PDB file of C-alpha atoms and ligand atoms in Angstrom:
ATOM      1  CA  MET A   1     111.057  44.492 154.433  1.00 84.00           C
ATOM      2  CA  SER A   2     112.743  44.610 150.937  1.00 96.00           C
ATOM      3  CA  ILE A   3     116.378  45.172 150.491  1.00 98.00           C
ATOM      4  CA  LYS A   4     116.815  48.606 148.767  1.00 98.00           C
ATOM      5  CA  VAL A   5     119.349  48.451 145.895  1.00 98.00           C
ATOM      6  CA  ILE A   6     121.384  50.706 143.615  1.00 98.00           C
ATOM      7  CA  ILE A   7     122.915  49.561 140.332  1.00 98.00           C
ATOM      8  CA  ALA A   8     125.970  51.206 138.896  1.00 98.00           C
ATOM      9  CA  GLY A   9     126.661  50.565 135.390  1.00 98.00           C
ATOM     10  CA  PHE A  10     122.979  49.447 134.657  1.00 98.00           C
ATOM     11  CA  LYS A  11     123.219  50.213 130.919  1.00 97.00           C
ATOM     12  CA  GLY A  12     125.984  47.716 130.451  1.00 96.00           C
ATOM     13  CA  LYS A  13     125.660  44.045 129.693  1.00 95.00           C
ATOM     14  CA  MET A  14     125.984  42.859 133.225  1.00 96.00           C
ATOM     15  CA  GLY A  15     124.036  45.863 134.531  1.00 98.00           C
ATOM     16  CA  GLN A  16     121.086  45.030 132.402  1.00 97.00           C
ATOM     17  CA  ALA A  17     121.070  41.382 133.650  1.00 97.00           C
ATOM     18  CA  ALA A  18     121.270  42.759 137.085  1.00 98.00           C
ATOM     19  CA  TYR A  19     118.496  45.099 136.482  1.00 98.00           C
ATOM     20  CA  ASN A  20     116.130  42.344 135.259  1.00 98.00           C
ATOM     21  CA  MET A  21     117.178  40.181 138.358  1.00 98.00           C
ATOM     22  CA  VAL A  22     116.462  42.837 140.717  1.00 98.00           C
ATOM     23  CA  THR A  23     113.089  44.014 139.179  1.00 98.00           C
ATOM     24  CA  GLU A  24     111.955  40.425 139.043  1.00 97.00           C
ATOM     25  CA  ASP A  25     112.676  39.564 142.798  1.00 98.00           C
ATOM     26  CA  PRO A  26     109.933  40.825 145.217  1.00 98.00           C
ATOM     27  CA  ALA A  27     112.495  40.764 148.082  1.00 98.00           C
ATOM     28  CA  LEU A  28     114.415  43.459 146.346  1.00 98.00           C
ATOM     29  CA  GLU A  29     113.636  47.099 145.621  1.00 98.00           C
ATOM     30  CA  LEU A  30     115.407  49.054 142.979  1.00 98.00           C
ATOM     31  CA  VAL A  31     116.021  52.617 144.249  1.00 98.00           C
ATOM     32  CA  GLY A  32     118.710  54.174 141.974  1.00 98.00           C
ATOM     33  CA  LEU A  33     120.637  53.651 138.853  1.00 98.00           C
ATOM     34  CA  LEU A  34     123.948  55.046 137.747  1.00 98.00           C
ATOM     35  CA  ASP A  35     125.328  55.548 134.126  1.00 97.00           C
ATOM     36  CA  PRO A  36     127.553  58.347 133.201  1.00 96.00           C
ATOM     37  CA  LEU A  37     126.271  59.244 129.896  1.00 95.00           C
ATOM     38  CA  THR A  38     122.648  58.312 129.543  1.00 95.00           C
ATOM     39  CA  PRO A  39     120.216  61.161 129.229  1.00 95.00           C
ATOM     40  CA  GLU A  40     117.336  59.310 130.794  1.00 95.00           C
ATOM     41  CA  LYS A  41     116.255  60.658 134.232  1.00 96.00           C
ATOM     42  CA  GLU A  42     114.182  57.654 135.277  1.00 97.00           C
ATOM     43  CA  VAL A  43     113.524  54.124 134.249  1.00 97.00           C
ATOM     44  CA  ALA A  44     110.116  52.694 135.224  1.00 96.00           C
ATOM     45  CA  GLY A  45     109.877  55.092 138.143  1.00 96.00           C
ATOM     46  CA  VAL A  46     113.490  54.419 139.464  1.00 98.00           C
ATOM     47  CA  PRO A  47     115.753  57.699 139.357  1.00 98.00           C
ATOM     48  CA  VAL A  48     118.860  57.594 137.048  1.00 98.00           C
ATOM     49  CA  PHE A  49     121.929  59.480 137.912  1.00 97.00           C
ATOM     50  CA  ASN A  50     125.039  60.382 135.777  1.00 97.00           C
ATOM     51  CA  GLN A  51     127.411  61.019 138.699  1.00 97.00           C
ATOM     52  CA  LYS A  52     127.991  58.646 141.776  1.00 97.00           C
ATOM     53  CA  GLU A  53     127.935  61.903 144.123  1.00 97.00           C
ATOM     54  CA  ASP A  54     124.396  62.590 143.355  1.00 96.00           C
ATOM     55  CA  LEU A  55     123.301  59.181 144.864  1.00 97.00           C
ATOM     56  CA  SER A  56     124.563  60.307 148.355  1.00 95.00           C
ATOM     57  CA  GLY A  57     121.163  61.162 149.394  1.00 89.00           C
ATOM     58  CA  VAL A  58     119.419  58.116 148.406  1.00 96.00           C
ATOM     59  CA  GLU A  59     118.266  55.585 151.003  1.00 97.00           C
ATOM     60  CA  ALA A  60     119.708  52.284 149.889  1.00 98.00           C
ATOM     61  CA  ASP A  61     121.088  49.163 151.504  1.00 98.00           C
ATOM     62  CA  VAL A  62     123.208  47.718 148.757  1.00 98.00           C
ATOM     63  CA  TRP A  63     125.360  49.015 145.920  1.00 98.00           C
ATOM     64  CA  VAL A  64     125.693  46.578 143.030  1.00 98.00           C
ATOM     65  CA  ASP A  65     128.577  47.565 140.595  1.00 98.00           C
ATOM     66  CA  PHE A  66     129.158  46.363 137.102  1.00 98.00           C
ATOM     67  CA  THR A  67     131.132  49.140 135.652  1.00 98.00           C
ATOM     68  CA  THR A  68     134.642  49.461 134.495  1.00 96.00           C
ATOM     69  CA  PRO A  69     137.907  48.656 136.146  1.00 94.00           C
ATOM     70  CA  LYS A  70     138.849  52.436 135.948  1.00 95.00           C
ATOM     71  CA  VAL A  71     136.217  53.424 138.316  1.00 97.00           C
ATOM     72  CA  ALA A  72     135.382  50.261 140.351  1.00 96.00           C
ATOM     73  CA  TYR A  73     137.677  51.074 143.336  1.00 98.00           C
ATOM     74  CA  GLU A  74     136.482  54.744 143.884  1.00 98.00           C
ATOM     75  CA  ASN A  75     132.973  53.499 143.400  1.00 98.00           C
ATOM     76  CA  THR A  76     133.340  50.828 146.121  1.00 98.00           C
ATOM     77  CA  ARG A  77     134.791  53.187 148.483  1.00 98.00           C
ATOM     78  CA  PHE A  78     132.119  55.716 147.862  1.00 98.00           C
ATOM     79  CA  ALA A  79     129.526  53.030 148.454  1.00 98.00           C
ATOM     80  CA  LEU A  80     131.138  52.255 151.983  1.00 98.00           C
ATOM     81  CA  GLU A  81     131.366  55.864 152.771  1.00 98.00           C
ATOM     82  CA  GLN A  82     127.539  56.249 152.159  1.00 98.00           C
ATOM     83  CA  GLY A  83     126.644  53.265 154.200  1.00 98.00           C
ATOM     84  CA  PHE A  84     125.749  51.131 151.055  1.00 98.00           C
ATOM     85  CA  ALA A  85     127.018  47.497 151.240  1.00 98.00           C
ATOM     86  CA  PRO A  86     128.753  46.963 147.964  1.00 98.00           C
ATOM     87  CA  VAL A  87     128.296  43.869 145.713  1.00 98.00           C
ATOM     88  CA  VAL A  88     130.970  44.265 143.258  1.00 98.00           C
ATOM     89  CA  GLY A  89     131.317  42.262 139.911  1.00 97.00           C
ATOM     90  CA  THR A  90     133.648  44.784 138.250  1.00 97.00           C
ATOM     91  CA  THR A  91     137.096  43.257 137.756  1.00 91.00           C
ATOM     92  CA  GLY A  92     140.555  44.852 137.814  1.00 89.00           C
ATOM     93  CA  PHE A  93     141.145  45.581 141.590  1.00 94.00           C
ATOM     94  CA  THR A  94     144.816  45.218 142.767  1.00 93.00           C
ATOM     95  CA  SER A  95     145.284  43.234 146.071  1.00 91.00           C
ATOM     96  CA  ASP A  96     146.226  46.350 147.951  1.00 97.00           C
ATOM     97  CA  GLU A  97     142.987  47.902 146.935  1.00 97.00           C
ATOM     98  CA  ILE A  98     141.025  44.948 148.123  1.00 97.00           C
ATOM     99  CA  LYS A  99     142.928  44.909 151.414  1.00 97.00           C
ATOM    100  CA  GLY A 100     142.207  48.766 152.029  1.00 98.00           C
ATOM    101  CA  LEU A 101     138.561  48.126 151.120  1.00 98.00           C
ATOM    102  CA  VAL A 102     138.149  45.123 153.587  1.00 98.00           C
ATOM    103  CA  GLU A 103     139.796  47.376 156.316  1.00 98.00           C
ATOM    104  CA  PHE A 104     137.531  50.288 155.444  1.00 98.00           C
ATOM    105  CA  SER A 105     134.437  47.989 155.672  1.00 98.00           C
ATOM    106  CA  ARG A 106     135.548  46.892 159.174  1.00 98.00           C
ATOM    107  CA  GLN A 107     135.732  50.406 160.172  1.00 98.00           C
ATOM    108  CA  LYS A 108     132.319  51.164 158.876  1.00 98.00           C
ATOM    109  CA  GLU A 109     130.902  47.778 160.077  1.00 98.00           C
ATOM    110  CA  LEU A 110     129.533  47.103 156.683  1.00 98.00           C
ATOM    111  CA  GLY A 111     129.163  43.904 154.755  1.00 98.00           C
ATOM    112  CA  GLY A 112     130.252  43.761 151.258  1.00 98.00           C
ATOM    113  CA  LEU A 113     131.498  41.419 148.351  1.00 98.00           C
ATOM    114  CA  ILE A 114     133.977  41.681 145.551  1.00 98.00           C
ATOM    115  CA  ALA A 115     133.642  38.653 143.382  1.00 96.00           C
ATOM    116  CA  PRO A 116     135.543  38.295 140.250  1.00 90.00           C
ATOM    117  CA  ASN A 117     133.034  35.521 139.380  1.00 92.00           C
ATOM    118  CA  PHE A 118     129.399  35.199 140.493  1.00 96.00           C
ATOM    119  CA  ALA A 119     128.759  31.967 138.737  1.00 96.00           C
ATOM    120  CA  VAL A 120     128.509  29.043 141.090  1.00 93.00           C
ATOM    121  CA  GLY A 121     130.234  26.742 138.609  1.00 95.00           C
ATOM    122  CA  ALA A 122     133.344  29.013 138.304  1.00 96.00           C
ATOM    123  CA  VAL A 123     133.572  29.170 142.046  1.00 95.00           C
ATOM    124  CA  LEU A 124     133.675  25.425 142.132  1.00 96.00           C
ATOM    125  CA  LEU A 125     136.100  25.336 139.333  1.00 97.00           C
ATOM    126  CA  MET A 126     138.415  27.392 141.355  1.00 96.00           C
ATOM    127  CA  GLN A 127     137.947  25.128 144.337  1.00 96.00           C
ATOM    128  CA  PHE A 128     138.542  21.919 142.294  1.00 97.00           C
ATOM    129  CA  ALA A 129     141.624  23.476 140.835  1.00 98.00           C
ATOM    130  CA  THR A 130     143.019  24.197 144.023  1.00 97.00           C
ATOM    131  CA  GLN A 131     142.533  20.640 145.135  1.00 97.00           C
ATOM    132  CA  ALA A 132     144.175  19.375 141.955  1.00 97.00           C
ATOM    133  CA  ALA A 133     147.186  21.706 142.166  1.00 96.00           C
ATOM    134  CA  LYS A 134     148.276  19.782 145.316  1.00 95.00           C
ATOM    135  CA  TYR A 135     149.066  16.713 143.073  1.00 95.00           C
ATOM    136  CA  PHE A 136     149.723  18.381 139.878  1.00 96.00           C
ATOM    137  CA  PRO A 137     152.017  21.531 140.293  1.00 95.00           C
ATOM    138  CA  ASP A 138     152.312  21.997 136.464  1.00 96.00           C
ATOM    139  CA  VAL A 139     149.504  24.089 135.454  1.00 97.00           C
ATOM    140  CA  GLU A 140     148.370  26.576 132.896  1.00 98.00           C
ATOM    141  CA  ILE A 141     145.229  28.746 132.879  1.00 98.00           C
ATOM    142  CA  ILE A 142     143.322  29.730 129.617  1.00 98.00           C
ATOM    143  CA  GLU A 143     140.607  32.333 130.146  1.00 98.00           C
ATOM    144  CA  LEU A 144     138.190  33.053 127.185  1.00 98.00           C
ATOM    145  CA  HIS A 145     135.881  36.100 126.952  1.00 98.00           C
ATOM    146  CA  HIS A 146     133.989  38.220 124.535  1.00 97.00           C
ATOM    147  CA  ASP A 147     136.024  40.903 122.661  1.00 97.00           C
ATOM    148  CA  GLN A 148     134.749  43.924 124.333  1.00 95.00           C
ATOM    149  CA  LYS A 149     136.363  42.999 127.879  1.00 94.00           C
ATOM    150  CA  LYS A 150     138.665  45.837 129.106  1.00 92.00           C
ATOM    151  CA  ASP A 151     141.139  43.929 131.370  1.00 93.00           C
ATOM    152  CA  ALA A 152     143.375  40.945 130.795  1.00 96.00           C
ATOM    153  CA  PRO A 153     143.803  38.522 132.400  1.00 97.00           C
ATOM    154  CA  SER A 154     140.413  38.177 133.883  1.00 95.00           C
ATOM    155  CA  GLY A 155     139.670  38.521 137.516  1.00 93.00           C
ATOM    156  CA  THR A 156     138.796  34.989 137.771  1.00 94.00           C
ATOM    157  CA  ALA A 157     142.080  33.803 136.289  1.00 97.00           C
ATOM    158  CA  ILE A 158     144.056  36.063 138.664  1.00 95.00           C
ATOM    159  CA  LYS A 159     142.002  34.565 141.626  1.00 94.00           C
ATOM    160  CA  THR A 160     142.315  31.023 140.542  1.00 97.00           C
ATOM    161  CA  ALA A 161     146.156  31.627 140.254  1.00 97.00           C
ATOM    162  CA  GLU A 162     146.238  33.115 143.656  1.00 94.00           C
ATOM    163  CA  LEU A 163     144.439  30.211 145.194  1.00 95.00           C
ATOM    164  CA  ILE A 164     146.564  27.746 143.362  1.00 97.00           C
ATOM    165  CA  SER A 165     149.673  29.651 144.655  1.00 96.00           C
ATOM    166  CA  LYS A 166     148.751  28.928 148.278  1.00 95.00           C
ATOM    167  CA  VAL A 167     148.997  25.070 147.800  1.00 96.00           C
ATOM    168  CA  ARG A 168     151.322  24.724 144.836  1.00 94.00           C
ATOM    169  CA  PRO A 169     155.118  24.172 145.565  1.00 87.00           C
ATOM    170  CA  GLN A 170     157.169  26.957 143.762  1.00 84.00           C
ATOM    171  CA  LYS A 171     158.012  25.831 140.482  1.00 86.00           C
ATOM    172  CA  HIS A 172     159.319  27.259 137.178  1.00 84.00           C
ATOM    173  CA  GLN A 173     157.298  25.722 134.332  1.00 87.00           C
ATOM    174  CA  GLY A 174     158.653  24.808 130.858  1.00 87.00           C
ATOM    175  CA  ALA A 175     162.269  24.395 129.659  1.00 91.00           C
ATOM    176  CA  MET A 176     164.909  26.600 131.582  1.00 90.00           C
ATOM    177  CA  ASP A 177     166.263  27.644 128.304  1.00 94.00           C
ATOM    178  CA  GLU A 178     162.871  28.307 126.641  1.00 93.00           C
ATOM    179  CA  LYS A 179     162.880  31.502 124.372  1.00 94.00           C
ATOM    180  CA  GLU A 180     159.743  33.291 123.137  1.00 95.00           C
ATOM    181  CA  LEU A 181     160.189  33.737 119.429  1.00 97.00           C
ATOM    182  CA  LEU A 182     157.003  36.017 119.414  1.00 97.00           C
ATOM    183  CA  LYS A 183     156.572  38.152 122.581  1.00 96.00           C
ATOM    184  CA  GLY A 184     153.744  36.923 124.843  1.00 95.00           C
ATOM    185  CA  ALA A 185     153.588  33.514 123.245  1.00 97.00           C
ATOM    186  CA  ARG A 186     153.849  31.861 126.561  1.00 96.00           C
ATOM    187  CA  GLY A 187     151.327  34.125 128.177  1.00 97.00           C
ATOM    188  CA  ALA A 188     151.472  36.160 131.378  1.00 96.00           C
ATOM    189  CA  GLU A 189     153.625  34.684 134.281  1.00 94.00           C
ATOM    190  CA  MET A 190     152.077  34.604 137.773  1.00 94.00           C
ATOM    191  CA  ASP A 191     154.117  32.758 140.577  1.00 92.00           C
ATOM    192  CA  GLY A 192     155.653  30.510 137.821  1.00 91.00           C
ATOM    193  CA  MET A 193     152.267  29.641 136.332  1.00 94.00           C
ATOM    194  CA  ARG A 194     151.152  30.802 132.915  1.00 96.00           C
ATOM    195  CA  ILE A 195     147.966  32.574 132.033  1.00 98.00           C
ATOM    196  CA  HIS A 196     146.611  32.935 128.543  1.00 98.00           C
ATOM    197  CA  SER A 197     143.738  35.395 127.585  1.00 98.00           C
ATOM    198  CA  VAL A 198     141.581  34.601 124.469  1.00 98.00           C
ATOM    199  CA  ARG A 199     139.313  37.576 123.265  1.00 98.00           C
ATOM    200  CA  LEU A 200     136.720  36.511 120.544  1.00 98.00           C
ATOM    201  CA  PRO A 201     133.105  37.837 119.628  1.00 98.00           C
ATOM    202  CA  GLY A 202     130.591  35.161 120.390  1.00 97.00           C
ATOM    203  CA  LEU A 203     132.123  34.180 123.701  1.00 97.00           C
ATOM    204  CA  VAL A 204     130.683  35.183 127.132  1.00 96.00           C
ATOM    205  CA  ALA A 205     133.068  34.103 129.953  1.00 96.00           C
ATOM    206  CA  HIS A 206     134.929  30.608 130.101  1.00 98.00           C
ATOM    207  CA  GLN A 207     138.025  29.290 131.854  1.00 98.00           C
ATOM    208  CA  GLU A 208     140.240  26.125 131.503  1.00 98.00           C
ATOM    209  CA  VAL A 209     142.625  24.952 134.143  1.00 98.00           C
ATOM    210  CA  ILE A 210     145.058  22.347 132.441  1.00 98.00           C
ATOM    211  CA  PHE A 211     147.243  20.129 134.675  1.00 98.00           C
ATOM    212  CA  GLY A 212     149.896  18.070 133.377  1.00 97.00           C
ATOM    213  CA  GLY A 213     151.630  15.042 135.250  1.00 95.00           C
ATOM    214  CA  GLN A 214     153.674  12.082 134.268  1.00 95.00           C
ATOM    215  CA  GLY A 215     151.840  10.580 131.385  1.00 98.00           C
ATOM    216  CA  GLU A 216     148.554  12.034 132.289  1.00 98.00           C
ATOM    217  CA  GLY A 217     146.573  15.292 132.139  1.00 98.00           C
ATOM    218  CA  LEU A 218     143.699  16.811 133.830  1.00 98.00           C
ATOM    219  CA  THR A 219     141.593  19.598 132.364  1.00 98.00           C
ATOM    220  CA  LEU A 220     138.856  21.595 134.246  1.00 98.00           C
ATOM    221  CA  ARG A 221     136.549  23.770 132.392  1.00 98.00           C
ATOM    222  CA  HIS A 222     133.781  26.173 133.281  1.00 98.00           C
ATOM    223  CA  ASP A 223     131.595  28.004 130.650  1.00 98.00           C
ATOM    224  CA  SER A 224     129.051  30.955 131.193  1.00 96.00           C
ATOM    225  CA  TYR A 225     127.076  30.924 128.134  1.00 97.00           C
ATOM    226  CA  ASP A 226     124.661  33.479 129.276  1.00 95.00           C
ATOM    227  CA  ARG A 227     125.008  36.403 131.743  1.00 94.00           C
ATOM    228  CA  LYS A 228     122.077  34.920 133.836  1.00 93.00           C
ATOM    229  CA  SER A 229     124.740  32.427 135.013  1.00 95.00           C
ATOM    230  CA  PHE A 230     126.043  35.363 137.214  1.00 96.00           C
ATOM    231  CA  MET A 231     122.842  36.425 138.639  1.00 97.00           C
ATOM    232  CA  THR A 232     122.051  33.562 141.165  1.00 95.00           C
ATOM    233  CA  GLY A 233     125.449  34.599 142.875  1.00 96.00           C
ATOM    234  CA  VAL A 234     124.553  38.446 142.693  1.00 98.00           C
ATOM    235  CA  ASN A 235     121.273  37.742 144.273  1.00 98.00           C
ATOM    236  CA  LEU A 236     122.716  35.751 146.923  1.00 97.00           C
ATOM    237  CA  GLY A 237     125.341  38.328 147.565  1.00 98.00           C
ATOM    238  CA  ILE A 238     122.868  41.003 147.892  1.00 98.00           C
ATOM    239  CA  LYS A 239     120.688  39.033 150.693  1.00 98.00           C
ATOM    240  CA  GLU A 240     123.965  38.087 152.494  1.00 98.00           C
ATOM    241  CA  VAL A 241     126.031  41.334 152.636  1.00 98.00           C
ATOM    242  CA  VAL A 242     123.321  42.994 154.491  1.00 98.00           C
ATOM    243  CA  LYS A 243     123.647  40.588 157.285  1.00 98.00           C
ATOM    244  CA  LYS A 244     127.670  40.941 157.550  1.00 98.00           C
ATOM    245  CA  LYS A 245     130.059  43.493 159.081  1.00 97.00           C
ATOM    246  CA  GLU A 246     133.061  43.211 156.676  1.00 98.00           C
ATOM    247  CA  LEU A 247     133.673  42.858 152.982  1.00 98.00           C
ATOM    248  CA  VAL A 248     134.884  39.524 151.556  1.00 98.00           C
ATOM    249  CA  TYR A 249     136.737  38.793 148.228  1.00 95.00           C
ATOM    250  CA  GLY A 250     135.014  35.847 146.650  1.00 94.00           C
ATOM    251  CA  LEU A 251     131.540  34.425 146.528  1.00 95.00           C
ATOM    252  CA  GLU A 252     132.822  31.182 148.207  1.00 92.00           C
ATOM    253  CA  TYR A 253     132.916  33.153 151.586  1.00 94.00           C
ATOM    254  CA  LEU A 254     129.093  33.656 151.355  1.00 94.00           C
ATOM    255  CA  LEU A 255     127.961  30.315 149.951  1.00 88.00           C
TER     256      LEU A 255
HETATM  257  P1  LIG B   1     129.999  46.797 129.731  1.00 52.40           P
HETATM  258  O1  LIG B   1     128.823  46.305 128.970  1.00 52.40           O
HETATM  259  O2  LIG B   1     131.113  47.654 129.105  1.00 52.40           O
HETATM  260  O3  LIG B   1     129.409  47.665 130.963  1.00 52.40           O
HETATM  261  C1  LIG B   1     129.956  48.687 131.784  1.00 52.40           C
HETATM  262  C2  LIG B   1     128.929  49.854 131.970  1.00 52.40           C
HETATM  263  O4  LIG B   1     129.482  50.759 133.091  1.00 52.40           O
HETATM  264  C3  LIG B   1     128.712  50.606 130.697  1.00 52.40           C
HETATM  265  O5  LIG B   1     127.544  50.807 130.607  1.00 52.40           O
HETATM  266  C4  LIG B   1     129.543  51.901 131.108  1.00 52.40           C
HETATM  267  O6  LIG B   1     128.917  52.991 130.444  1.00 52.40           O
HETATM  268  C5  LIG B   1     129.284  52.060 132.592  1.00 52.40           C
HETATM  269  N1  LIG B   1     130.193  52.835 133.192  1.00 52.40           N
HETATM  270  C6  LIG B   1     131.417  53.292 132.835  1.00 52.40           C
HETATM  271  N2  LIG B   1     131.935  54.227 133.684  1.00 52.40           N
HETATM  272  C7  LIG B   1     130.996  54.227 134.745  1.00 52.40           C
HETATM  273  C8  LIG B   1     130.826  55.047 136.010  1.00 52.40           C
HETATM  274  N3  LIG B   1     131.734  55.851 136.416  1.00 52.40           N
HETATM  275  N4  LIG B   1     129.747  54.942 136.684  1.00 52.40           N
HETATM  276  C9  LIG B   1     128.737  54.080 136.245  1.00 52.40           C
HETATM  277  N5  LIG B   1     128.805  53.318 135.218  1.00 52.40           N
HETATM  278  C10 LIG B   1     129.870  53.377 134.486  1.00 52.40           C
HETATM  279  O7  LIG B   1     130.703  45.673 130.620  1.00 52.40           O
HETATM  280  P2  LIG B   1     130.111  44.237 131.148  1.00 52.40           P
HETATM  281  O8  LIG B   1     130.354  43.306 130.239  1.00 52.40           O
HETATM  282  O9  LIG B   1     128.763  44.643 131.695  1.00 52.40           O
HETATM  283  O10 LIG B   1     131.132  43.991 132.467  1.00 52.40           O
HETATM  284  C11 LIG B   1     131.246  45.017 133.506  1.00 52.40           C
HETATM  285  C12 LIG B   1     132.218  44.535 134.466  1.00 52.40           C
HETATM  286  O11 LIG B   1     131.894  43.446 135.079  1.00 52.40           O
HETATM  287  C13 LIG B   1     133.576  44.242 133.833  1.00 52.40           C
HETATM  288  O12 LIG B   1     134.690  44.651 134.750  1.00 52.40           O
HETATM  289  C14 LIG B   1     133.607  42.827 133.716  1.00 52.40           C
HETATM  290  O13 LIG B   1     134.942  42.188 133.690  1.00 52.40           O
HETATM  291  C15 LIG B   1     132.851  42.380 135.001  1.00 52.40           C
HETATM  292  N6  LIG B   1     132.218  41.139 134.878  1.00 52.40           N
HETATM  293  C16 LIG B   1     132.144  40.436 136.162  1.00 52.40           C
HETATM  294  C17 LIG B   1     131.553  39.198 136.169  1.00 52.40           C
HETATM  295  C18 LIG B   1     131.482  38.525 137.584  1.00 52.40           C
HETATM  296  O14 LIG B   1     130.864  37.331 137.759  1.00 52.40           O
HETATM  297  N7  LIG B   1     132.015  39.189 138.568  1.00 52.40           N
HETATM  298  C19 LIG B   1     130.991  38.545 135.037  1.00 52.40           C
HETATM  299  C20 LIG B   1     131.133  39.389 133.904  1.00 52.40           C
HETATM  300  C21 LIG B   1     131.588  40.554 133.884  1.00 52.40           C
HETATM  301  P3  LIG B   1     129.608  53.579 129.124  1.00 52.40           P
HETATM  302  O15 LIG B   1     129.443  52.557 128.201  1.00 52.40           O
HETATM  303  O16 LIG B   1     128.728  54.720 128.722  1.00 52.40           O
HETATM  304  O17 LIG B   1     130.990  53.857 129.340  1.00 52.40           O
END
């Protein structure tokens, strides 16, 4: 039996890639599309809705979300309320929101996935970075994205820093008397690490994690050149969440 899928944000860049992936996979059936402004009422026989509440009567298994940080939490909660297992790529969740959604998914006994990065290479980069941070506590993260991205730093950069924090001894980096001559020159600070966000046209999604040691350096880098790089992970997420009974934060928990 096919898995019935809704895509929220289907007119966006990631939503379009998800639309193509779902319609090309015979194991998946697209049953609803959500976009707040589109005048279309259907696309290739699939109904289009302008408000999430109108999807409450739709029979679906999974809610794929590539919308905007402003609505992602409400959308994910709504999906769980309706019995749709959420597969969420939208970034910008706070850790309290994620905790609350995990708890709510347990109450509803529904699987779900919030993944700041669906690219397998990016998940590996986070794992390699966590390994390296045990030996190299001096680390800076540079994330680079297209110039239409609404949130900074990226969800992937935050998750990378969170994972590194779990193994890295607490450390202040840089000179104790360091002074920023231009505000923001040293990037954002998280647990003593620095995160820098680059926004340029032509980029898709890229991240470097740079470690410095005594007389040596180590640079890890991942590049998503095409939004197709995220779709293997989204496809896997859809097929895994329907078997689970709680939401997880990170694709690595389903690999
Ligand atoms: P985008 O092109 O701006 O697409 C977002 C879409 O969501 C737009 O079409 C927007 O419509 C729509 N939207 C806004 N409010 C909505 C609502 N209430 N309900 C349904 N749809 C709504 O952005 P994108 O590049 O596709 O990225 C989308 C999200 O995915 C971002 O948060 C981005 O950071 C994240 N992302 C995640 C991954 C990952 O691997 N997890 C990878 C890349 C990007 P309007 O334009 O009409 O407002």
